[in-house]
mmCIF file of C-alpha atoms in Angstrom:
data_model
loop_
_atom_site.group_PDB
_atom_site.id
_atom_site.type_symbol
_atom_site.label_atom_id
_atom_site.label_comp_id
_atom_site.label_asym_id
_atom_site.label_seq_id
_atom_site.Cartn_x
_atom_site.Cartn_y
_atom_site.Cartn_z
ATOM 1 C CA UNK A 153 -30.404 15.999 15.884
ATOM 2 C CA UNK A 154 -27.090 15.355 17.577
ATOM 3 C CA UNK A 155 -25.848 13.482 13.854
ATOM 4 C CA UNK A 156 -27.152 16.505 11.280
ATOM 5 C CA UNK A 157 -25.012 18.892 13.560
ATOM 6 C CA UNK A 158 -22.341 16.402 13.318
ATOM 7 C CA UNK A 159 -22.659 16.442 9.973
ATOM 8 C CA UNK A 160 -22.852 20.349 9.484
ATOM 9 C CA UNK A 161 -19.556 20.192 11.783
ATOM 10 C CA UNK A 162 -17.121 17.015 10.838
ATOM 11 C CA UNK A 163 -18.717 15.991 8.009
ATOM 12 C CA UNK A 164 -17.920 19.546 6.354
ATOM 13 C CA UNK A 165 -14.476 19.603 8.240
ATOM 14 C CA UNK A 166 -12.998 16.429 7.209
ATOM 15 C CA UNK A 167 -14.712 17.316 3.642
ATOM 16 C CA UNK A 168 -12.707 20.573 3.595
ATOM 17 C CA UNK A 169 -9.456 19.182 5.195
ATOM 18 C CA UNK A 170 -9.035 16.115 2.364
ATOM 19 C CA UNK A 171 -9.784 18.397 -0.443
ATOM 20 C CA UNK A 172 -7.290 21.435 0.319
ATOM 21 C CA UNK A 173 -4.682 18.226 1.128
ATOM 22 C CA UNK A 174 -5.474 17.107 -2.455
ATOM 23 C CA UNK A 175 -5.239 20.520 -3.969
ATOM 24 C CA UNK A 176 -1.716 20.943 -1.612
ATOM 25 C CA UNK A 177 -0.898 17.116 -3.492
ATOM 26 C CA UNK A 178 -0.401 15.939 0.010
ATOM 27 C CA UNK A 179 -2.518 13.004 -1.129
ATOM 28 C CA UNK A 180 -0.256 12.449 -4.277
ATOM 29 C CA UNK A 181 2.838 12.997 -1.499
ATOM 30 C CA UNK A 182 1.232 9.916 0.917
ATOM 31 C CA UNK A 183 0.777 7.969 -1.807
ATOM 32 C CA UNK A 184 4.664 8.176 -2.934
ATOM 33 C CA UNK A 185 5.837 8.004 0.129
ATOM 34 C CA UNK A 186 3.967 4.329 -0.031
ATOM 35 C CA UNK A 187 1.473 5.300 2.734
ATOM 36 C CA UNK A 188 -2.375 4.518 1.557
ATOM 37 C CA UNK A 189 -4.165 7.575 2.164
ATOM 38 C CA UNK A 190 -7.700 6.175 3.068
ATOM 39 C CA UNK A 191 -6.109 4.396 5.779
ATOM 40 C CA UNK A 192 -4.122 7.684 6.989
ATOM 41 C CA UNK A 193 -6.715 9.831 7.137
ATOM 42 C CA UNK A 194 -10.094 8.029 6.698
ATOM 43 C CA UNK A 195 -9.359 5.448 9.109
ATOM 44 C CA UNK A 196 -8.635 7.444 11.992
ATOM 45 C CA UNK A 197 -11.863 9.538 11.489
ATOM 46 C CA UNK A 198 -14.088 6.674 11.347
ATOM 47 C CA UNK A 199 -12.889 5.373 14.415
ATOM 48 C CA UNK A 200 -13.053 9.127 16.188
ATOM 49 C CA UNK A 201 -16.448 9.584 15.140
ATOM 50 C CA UNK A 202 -17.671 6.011 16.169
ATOM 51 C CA UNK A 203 -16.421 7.258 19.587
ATOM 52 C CA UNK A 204 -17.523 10.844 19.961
ATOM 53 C CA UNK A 205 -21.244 10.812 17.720
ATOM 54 C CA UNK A 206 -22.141 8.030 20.666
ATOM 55 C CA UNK A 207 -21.177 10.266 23.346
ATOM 56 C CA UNK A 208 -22.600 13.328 22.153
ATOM 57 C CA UNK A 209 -25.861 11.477 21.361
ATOM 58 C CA UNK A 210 -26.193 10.251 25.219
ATOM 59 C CA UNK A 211 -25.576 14.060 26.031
ATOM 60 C CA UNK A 212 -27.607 14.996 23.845
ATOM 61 C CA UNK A 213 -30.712 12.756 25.582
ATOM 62 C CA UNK A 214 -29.763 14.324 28.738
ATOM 63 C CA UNK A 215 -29.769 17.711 27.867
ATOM 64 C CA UNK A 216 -32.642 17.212 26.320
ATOM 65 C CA UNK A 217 -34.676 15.700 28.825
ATOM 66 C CA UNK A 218 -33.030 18.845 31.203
ATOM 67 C CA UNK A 219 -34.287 21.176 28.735
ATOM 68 C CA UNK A 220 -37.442 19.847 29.014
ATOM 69 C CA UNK A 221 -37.770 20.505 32.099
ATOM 70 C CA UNK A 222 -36.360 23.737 32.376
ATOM 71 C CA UNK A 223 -39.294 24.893 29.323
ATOM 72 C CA UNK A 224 -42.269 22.752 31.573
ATOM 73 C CA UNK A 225 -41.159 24.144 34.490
ATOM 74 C CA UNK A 226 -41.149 28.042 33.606
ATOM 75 C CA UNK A 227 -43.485 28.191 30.897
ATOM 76 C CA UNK A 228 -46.155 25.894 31.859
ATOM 77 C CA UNK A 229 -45.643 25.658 35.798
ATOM 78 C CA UNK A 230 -45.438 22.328 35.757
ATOM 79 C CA UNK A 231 -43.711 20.695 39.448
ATOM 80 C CA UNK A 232 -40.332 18.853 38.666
ATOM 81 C CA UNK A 233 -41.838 15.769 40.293
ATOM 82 C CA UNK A 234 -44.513 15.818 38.120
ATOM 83 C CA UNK A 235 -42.412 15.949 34.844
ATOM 84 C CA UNK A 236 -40.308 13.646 35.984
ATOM 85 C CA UNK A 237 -42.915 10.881 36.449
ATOM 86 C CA UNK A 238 -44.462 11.888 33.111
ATOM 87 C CA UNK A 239 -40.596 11.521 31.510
ATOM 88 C CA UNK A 240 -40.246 8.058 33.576
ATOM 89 C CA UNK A 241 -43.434 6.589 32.115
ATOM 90 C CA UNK A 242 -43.414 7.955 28.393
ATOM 91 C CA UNK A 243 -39.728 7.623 27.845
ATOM 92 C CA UNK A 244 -38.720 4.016 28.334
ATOM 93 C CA UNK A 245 -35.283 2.462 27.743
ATOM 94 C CA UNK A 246 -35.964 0.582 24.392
ATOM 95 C CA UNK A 247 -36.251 4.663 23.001
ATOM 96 C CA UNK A 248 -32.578 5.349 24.527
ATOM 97 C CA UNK A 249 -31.319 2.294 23.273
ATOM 98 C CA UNK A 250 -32.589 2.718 19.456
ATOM 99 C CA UNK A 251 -31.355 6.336 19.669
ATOM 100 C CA UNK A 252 -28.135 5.263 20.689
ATOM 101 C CA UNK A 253 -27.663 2.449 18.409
ATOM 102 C CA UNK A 254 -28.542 4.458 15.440
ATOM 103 C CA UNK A 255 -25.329 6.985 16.264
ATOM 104 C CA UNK A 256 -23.156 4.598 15.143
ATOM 105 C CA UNK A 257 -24.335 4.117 11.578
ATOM 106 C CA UNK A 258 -24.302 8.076 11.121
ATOM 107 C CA UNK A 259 -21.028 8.469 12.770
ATOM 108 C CA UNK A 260 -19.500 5.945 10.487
ATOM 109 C CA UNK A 261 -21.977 7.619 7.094
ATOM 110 C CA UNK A 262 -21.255 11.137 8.302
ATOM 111 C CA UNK A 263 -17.279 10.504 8.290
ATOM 112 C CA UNK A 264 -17.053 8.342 5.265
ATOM 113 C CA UNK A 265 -19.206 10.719 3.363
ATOM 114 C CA UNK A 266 -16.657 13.464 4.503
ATOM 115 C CA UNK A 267 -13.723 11.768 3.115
ATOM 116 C CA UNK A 268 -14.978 10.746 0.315
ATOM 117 C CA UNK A 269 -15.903 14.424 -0.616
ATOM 118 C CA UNK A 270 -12.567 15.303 -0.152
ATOM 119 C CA UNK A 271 -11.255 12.604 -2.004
ATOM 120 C CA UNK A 272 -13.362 13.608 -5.184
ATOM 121 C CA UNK A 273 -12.162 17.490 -4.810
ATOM 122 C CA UNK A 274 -11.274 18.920 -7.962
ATOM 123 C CA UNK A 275 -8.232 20.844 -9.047
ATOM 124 C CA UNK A 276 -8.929 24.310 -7.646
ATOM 125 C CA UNK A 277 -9.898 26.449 -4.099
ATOM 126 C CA UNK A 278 -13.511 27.074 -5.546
ATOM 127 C CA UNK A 279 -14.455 22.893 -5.568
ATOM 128 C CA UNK A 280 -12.904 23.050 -1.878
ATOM 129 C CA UNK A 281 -16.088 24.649 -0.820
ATOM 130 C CA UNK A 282 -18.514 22.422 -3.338
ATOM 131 C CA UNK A 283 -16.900 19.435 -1.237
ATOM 132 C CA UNK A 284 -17.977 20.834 1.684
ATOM 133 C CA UNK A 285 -21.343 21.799 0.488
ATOM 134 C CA UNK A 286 -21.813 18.277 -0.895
ATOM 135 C CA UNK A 287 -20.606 16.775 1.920
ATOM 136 C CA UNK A 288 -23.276 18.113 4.251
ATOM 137 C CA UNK A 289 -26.111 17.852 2.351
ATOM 138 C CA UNK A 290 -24.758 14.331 1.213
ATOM 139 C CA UNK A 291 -24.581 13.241 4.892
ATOM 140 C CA UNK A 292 -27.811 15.256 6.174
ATOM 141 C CA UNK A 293 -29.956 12.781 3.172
ATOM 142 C CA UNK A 294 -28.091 10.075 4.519
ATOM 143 C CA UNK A 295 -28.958 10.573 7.818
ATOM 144 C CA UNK A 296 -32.914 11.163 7.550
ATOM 145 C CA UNK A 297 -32.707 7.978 5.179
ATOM 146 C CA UNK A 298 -30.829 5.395 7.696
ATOM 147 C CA UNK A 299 -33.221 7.335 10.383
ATOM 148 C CA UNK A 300 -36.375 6.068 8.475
ATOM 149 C CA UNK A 301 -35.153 2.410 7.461
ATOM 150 C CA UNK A 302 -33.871 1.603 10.811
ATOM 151 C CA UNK A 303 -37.055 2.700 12.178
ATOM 152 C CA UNK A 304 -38.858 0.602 10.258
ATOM 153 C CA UNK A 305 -36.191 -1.879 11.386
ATOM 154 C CA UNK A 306 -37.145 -1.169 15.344
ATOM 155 C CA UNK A 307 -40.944 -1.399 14.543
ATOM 156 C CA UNK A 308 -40.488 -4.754 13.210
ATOM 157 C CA UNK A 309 -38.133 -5.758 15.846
ATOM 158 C CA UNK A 310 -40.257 -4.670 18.395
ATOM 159 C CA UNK A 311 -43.301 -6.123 17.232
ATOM 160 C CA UNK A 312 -41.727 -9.746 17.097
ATOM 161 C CA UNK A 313 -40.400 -9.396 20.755
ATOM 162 C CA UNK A 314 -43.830 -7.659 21.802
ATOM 163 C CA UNK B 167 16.964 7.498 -6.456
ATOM 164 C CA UNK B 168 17.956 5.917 -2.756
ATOM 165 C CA UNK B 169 22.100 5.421 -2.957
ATOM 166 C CA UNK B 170 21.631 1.756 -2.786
ATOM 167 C CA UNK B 171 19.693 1.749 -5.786
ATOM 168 C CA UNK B 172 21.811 3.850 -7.797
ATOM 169 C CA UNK B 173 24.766 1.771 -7.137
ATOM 170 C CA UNK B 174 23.119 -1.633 -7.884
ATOM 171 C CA UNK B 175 21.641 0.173 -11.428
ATOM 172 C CA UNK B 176 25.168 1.523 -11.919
ATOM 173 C CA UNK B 177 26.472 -1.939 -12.189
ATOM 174 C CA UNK B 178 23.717 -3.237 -14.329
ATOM 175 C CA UNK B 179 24.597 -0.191 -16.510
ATOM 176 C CA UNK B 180 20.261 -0.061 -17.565
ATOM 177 C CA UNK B 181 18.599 2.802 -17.497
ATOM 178 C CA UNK B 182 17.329 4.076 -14.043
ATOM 179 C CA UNK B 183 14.046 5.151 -15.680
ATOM 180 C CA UNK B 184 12.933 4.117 -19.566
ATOM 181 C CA UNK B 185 9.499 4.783 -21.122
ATOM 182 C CA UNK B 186 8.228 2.281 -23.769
ATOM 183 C CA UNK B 187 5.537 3.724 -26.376
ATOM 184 C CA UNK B 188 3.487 5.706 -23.552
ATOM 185 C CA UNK B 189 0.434 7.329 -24.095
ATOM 186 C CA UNK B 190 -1.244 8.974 -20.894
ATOM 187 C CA UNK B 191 -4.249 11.109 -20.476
ATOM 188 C CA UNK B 192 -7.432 11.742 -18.606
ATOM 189 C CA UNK B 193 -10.166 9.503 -19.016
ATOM 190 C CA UNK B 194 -10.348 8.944 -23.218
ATOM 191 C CA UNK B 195 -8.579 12.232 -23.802
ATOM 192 C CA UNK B 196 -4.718 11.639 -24.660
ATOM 193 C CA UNK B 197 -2.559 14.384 -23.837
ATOM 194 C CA UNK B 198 0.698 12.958 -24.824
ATOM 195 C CA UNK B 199 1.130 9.956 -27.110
ATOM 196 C CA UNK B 200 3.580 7.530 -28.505
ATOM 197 C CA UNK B 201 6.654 8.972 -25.760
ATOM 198 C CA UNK B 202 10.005 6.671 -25.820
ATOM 199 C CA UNK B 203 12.724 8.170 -23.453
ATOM 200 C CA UNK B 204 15.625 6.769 -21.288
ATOM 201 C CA UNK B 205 16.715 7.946 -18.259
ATOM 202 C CA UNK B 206 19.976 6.718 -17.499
ATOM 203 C CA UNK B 207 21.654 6.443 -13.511
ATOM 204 C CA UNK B 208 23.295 9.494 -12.075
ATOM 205 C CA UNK B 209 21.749 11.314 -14.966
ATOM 206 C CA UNK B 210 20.144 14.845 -14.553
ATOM 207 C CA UNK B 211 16.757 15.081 -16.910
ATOM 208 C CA UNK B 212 14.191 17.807 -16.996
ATOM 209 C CA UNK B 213 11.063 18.021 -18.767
ATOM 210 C CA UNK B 214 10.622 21.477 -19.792
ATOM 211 C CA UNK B 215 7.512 22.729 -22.023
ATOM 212 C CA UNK B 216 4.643 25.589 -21.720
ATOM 213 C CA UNK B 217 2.088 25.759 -19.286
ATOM 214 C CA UNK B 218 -0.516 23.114 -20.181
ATOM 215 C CA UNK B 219 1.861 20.626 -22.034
ATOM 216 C CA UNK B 220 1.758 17.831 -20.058
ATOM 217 C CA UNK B 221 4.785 17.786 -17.737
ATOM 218 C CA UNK B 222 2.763 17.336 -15.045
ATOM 219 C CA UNK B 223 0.669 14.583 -15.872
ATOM 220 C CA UNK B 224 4.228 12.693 -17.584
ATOM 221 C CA UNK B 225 5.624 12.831 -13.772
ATOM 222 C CA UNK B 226 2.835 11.682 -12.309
ATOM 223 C CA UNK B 227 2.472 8.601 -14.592
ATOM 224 C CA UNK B 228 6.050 8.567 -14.259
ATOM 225 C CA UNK B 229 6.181 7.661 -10.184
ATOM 226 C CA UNK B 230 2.655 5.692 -10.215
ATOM 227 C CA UNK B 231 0.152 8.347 -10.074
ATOM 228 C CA UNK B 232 -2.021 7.504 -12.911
ATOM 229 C CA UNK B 233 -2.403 4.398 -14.865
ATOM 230 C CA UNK B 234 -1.385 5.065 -18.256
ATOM 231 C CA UNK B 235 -3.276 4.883 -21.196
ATOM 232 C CA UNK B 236 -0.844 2.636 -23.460
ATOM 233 C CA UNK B 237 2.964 1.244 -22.539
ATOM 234 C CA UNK B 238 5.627 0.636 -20.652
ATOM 235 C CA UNK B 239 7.151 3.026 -17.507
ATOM 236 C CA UNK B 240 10.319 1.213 -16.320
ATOM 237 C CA UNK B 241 11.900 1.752 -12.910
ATOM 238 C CA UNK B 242 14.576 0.215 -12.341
ATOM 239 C CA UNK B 243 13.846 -2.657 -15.304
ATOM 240 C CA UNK B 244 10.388 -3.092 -12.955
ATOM 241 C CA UNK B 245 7.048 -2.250 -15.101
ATOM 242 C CA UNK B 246 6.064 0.562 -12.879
ATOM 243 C CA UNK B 247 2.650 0.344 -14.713
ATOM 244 C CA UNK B 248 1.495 -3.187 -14.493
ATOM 245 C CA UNK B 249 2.710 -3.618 -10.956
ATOM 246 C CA UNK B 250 0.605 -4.715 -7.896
ATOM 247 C CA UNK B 251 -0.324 -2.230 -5.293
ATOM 248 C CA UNK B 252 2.255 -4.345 -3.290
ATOM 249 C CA UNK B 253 4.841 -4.013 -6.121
ATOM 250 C CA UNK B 254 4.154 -0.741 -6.468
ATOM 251 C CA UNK B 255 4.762 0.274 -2.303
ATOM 252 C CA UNK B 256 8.266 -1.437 -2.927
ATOM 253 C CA UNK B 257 9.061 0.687 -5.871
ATOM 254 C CA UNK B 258 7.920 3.784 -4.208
ATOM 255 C CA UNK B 259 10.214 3.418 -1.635
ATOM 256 C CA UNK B 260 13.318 3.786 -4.171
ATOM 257 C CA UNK B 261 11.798 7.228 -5.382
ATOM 258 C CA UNK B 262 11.315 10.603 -3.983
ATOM 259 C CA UNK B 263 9.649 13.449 -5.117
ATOM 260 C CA UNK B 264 9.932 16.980 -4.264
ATOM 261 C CA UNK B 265 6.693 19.045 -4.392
ATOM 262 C CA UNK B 266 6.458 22.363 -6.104
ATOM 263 C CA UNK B 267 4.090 23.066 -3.093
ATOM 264 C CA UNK B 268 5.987 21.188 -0.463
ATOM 265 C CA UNK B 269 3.414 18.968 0.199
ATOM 266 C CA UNK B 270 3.787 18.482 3.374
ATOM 267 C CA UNK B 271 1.256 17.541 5.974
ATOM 268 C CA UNK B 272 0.044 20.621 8.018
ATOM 269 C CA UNK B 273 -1.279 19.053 11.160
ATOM 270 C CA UNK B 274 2.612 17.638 11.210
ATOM 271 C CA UNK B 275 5.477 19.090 12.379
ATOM 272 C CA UNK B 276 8.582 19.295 10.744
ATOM 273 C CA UNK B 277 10.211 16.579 12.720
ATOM 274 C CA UNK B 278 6.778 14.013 12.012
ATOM 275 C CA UNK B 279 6.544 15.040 8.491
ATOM 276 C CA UNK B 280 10.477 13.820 8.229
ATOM 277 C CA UNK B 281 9.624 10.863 10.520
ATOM 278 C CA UNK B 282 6.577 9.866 8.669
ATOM 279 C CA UNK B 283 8.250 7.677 5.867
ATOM 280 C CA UNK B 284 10.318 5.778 7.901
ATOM 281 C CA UNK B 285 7.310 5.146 10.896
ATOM 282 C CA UNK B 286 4.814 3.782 7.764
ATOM 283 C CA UNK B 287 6.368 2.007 6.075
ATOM 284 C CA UNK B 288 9.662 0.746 7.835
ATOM 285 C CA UNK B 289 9.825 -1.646 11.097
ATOM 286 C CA UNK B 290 12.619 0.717 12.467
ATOM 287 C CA UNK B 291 13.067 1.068 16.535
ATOM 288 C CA UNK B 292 12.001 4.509 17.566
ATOM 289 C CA UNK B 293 15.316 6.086 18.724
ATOM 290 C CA UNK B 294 17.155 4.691 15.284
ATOM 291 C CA UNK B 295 14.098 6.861 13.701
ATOM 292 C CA UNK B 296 15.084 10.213 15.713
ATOM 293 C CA UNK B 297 18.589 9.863 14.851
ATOM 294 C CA UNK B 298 18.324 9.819 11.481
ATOM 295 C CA UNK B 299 15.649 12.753 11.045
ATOM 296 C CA UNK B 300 17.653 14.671 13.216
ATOM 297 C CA UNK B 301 20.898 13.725 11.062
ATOM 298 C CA UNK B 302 18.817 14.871 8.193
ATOM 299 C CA UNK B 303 17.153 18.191 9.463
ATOM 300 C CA UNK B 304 20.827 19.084 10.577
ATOM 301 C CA UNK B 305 22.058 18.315 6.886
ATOM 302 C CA UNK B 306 19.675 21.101 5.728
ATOM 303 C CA UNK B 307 19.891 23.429 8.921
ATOM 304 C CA UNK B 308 16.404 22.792 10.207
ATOM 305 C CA UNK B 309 17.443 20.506 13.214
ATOM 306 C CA UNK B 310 16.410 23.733 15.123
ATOM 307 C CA UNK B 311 12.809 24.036 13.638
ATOM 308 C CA UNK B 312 12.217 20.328 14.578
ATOM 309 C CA UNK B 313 9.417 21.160 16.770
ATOM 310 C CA UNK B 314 7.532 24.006 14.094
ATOM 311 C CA UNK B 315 4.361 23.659 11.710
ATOM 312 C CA UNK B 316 5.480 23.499 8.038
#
């Protein structure tokens, strides 16, 4: 959840921010100026996202598990003790950790697939917004697609370690 | 062309810029063919032609843009168009360009935009680096907007 609103957000962003730099010919200006322009601008993202998709995806569990028990709690009645065992026996570790290690592969896909958008902008204001289009829907596929292999990565894993 | 430069091609007495037989274009689409031209040092050229002519795309296969289609671009006597990505940093560094947009970076301001060059792509001590963009923004009476958004 925490990577397709990353997507919707950076992905888009950095989409929209390469191609009006490439329309501008700030890209064409880097490259003159002897400055490679994947490692100006993609870099940097890569490394922000590899640091912030983590973070928000930890908040995201939390808030999560909060909401949780804000909904049990009013809706359904349920005591905070009681949801709280129930979280502490369904939700082990192992789920946080495959959850977590996951954000890291759509930080990187949702950034590079950003860029790369914005790279392949065309020549005029109206393929500013196709880049950004693309780059969303690009990087929401991506993300349900790493989401399914690397589950059937963890299933595997999990059922040599027992 | 970077004063050094100049004064090193005015002694060699070659052309600063020469064009052998280029054709350039976009993907298999030529837009200009067959183009021989010199450019000699300290010499003012313009391209001038109507909207859709090609000027554009000449300039940009002119400072290492685009790969052209067929010959030579000579910088300096260097083949601009057969160099290495490592070549071509060097040569880049002997040319600059002024946008029709500006082209400058918008997240920058006008004192890192100046500062950018010289922090890329030269091993120069930071204070040597505020000196001379400060020398420079005072040459064209922006010293005072160091601190703006282009």
């Amino acid at each position: 959840m925490v990577a397709i609103v990353a997507a919707g957000r950076c992905g888009s962003a950095f989409a929209a921010e390469i191609g009006t730099m490439k329309i501008a010919e700030e890209l064409d200006a880097l490259t003159t100026m002897g400055i490679n322009p994947v490692r100006f601008l993609v870099v940097p993202k890569v490394i922000a996202m590899l640091a912030a998709v983590p973070a928000l995806t930890v908040m995201g569990d939390v808030l999560g598990i909060v909401g949780g028990l804000i909904v049990s709690n009013l809706e359904l009645a349920m005591p905070v003790s009681q949801y709280m065992q129930i979280t502490q026996d369904e939700v082990s570790l192992k789920y946080f950790f495959e959850g977590f290690s996951k954000s890291f592969f759509f930080a990187a896909e949702i950034a590079v697939v950003g860029a790369w958008c914005g790279f392949n902008t065309g020549s005029d204001s109206v393929a500013v917004g196709r880049s950004t289009t693309k780059a969303v829907v690009i990087g929401i596929l991506l993300i349900i697609f790493t989401d399914a292999v690397m589950a059937k990565i963890f299933a595997v894993l999990y059922g040599i370690l027992g | 062309m970077a004063d050094h430069s100049l004064t090193d091609q005015a002694k060699k007495k070659d052309p600063a810029v020469e064009v052998q037989n280029l054709t350039v274009g976009y993907e298999h689409q030529s837009i200009l063919e067959h183009l021989n031209f010199k450019i000699p040092c300290r010499q003012i050229a313009a391209v001038v032609g109507g909207s859709g002519c090609g000027k554009s795309t000449l300039l940009k296969h002119l400072v290492g843009l685009y790969e052209p289609m067929e010959g030579k671009i000579l910088i300096d006597g260097e083949n601009f168009s057969q160099a290495s990505e490592k070549e071509k940093q060097r040569i880049w560094r002997k040319i600059g360009i002024a946008y029709q947009g500006g082209a400058l970076l918008r997240s920058l301001t006008v004192y890192e935009n100046t500062a950018l060059p010289l922090e890329e792509c030269r091993r120069i001590p930071e204070n040597e680096i505020h000196d001379r963009v400060m020398q420079q923004l005072a040459l064209v009476q922006l010293d005072s907007f160091a601190s703006y958004y282009p």
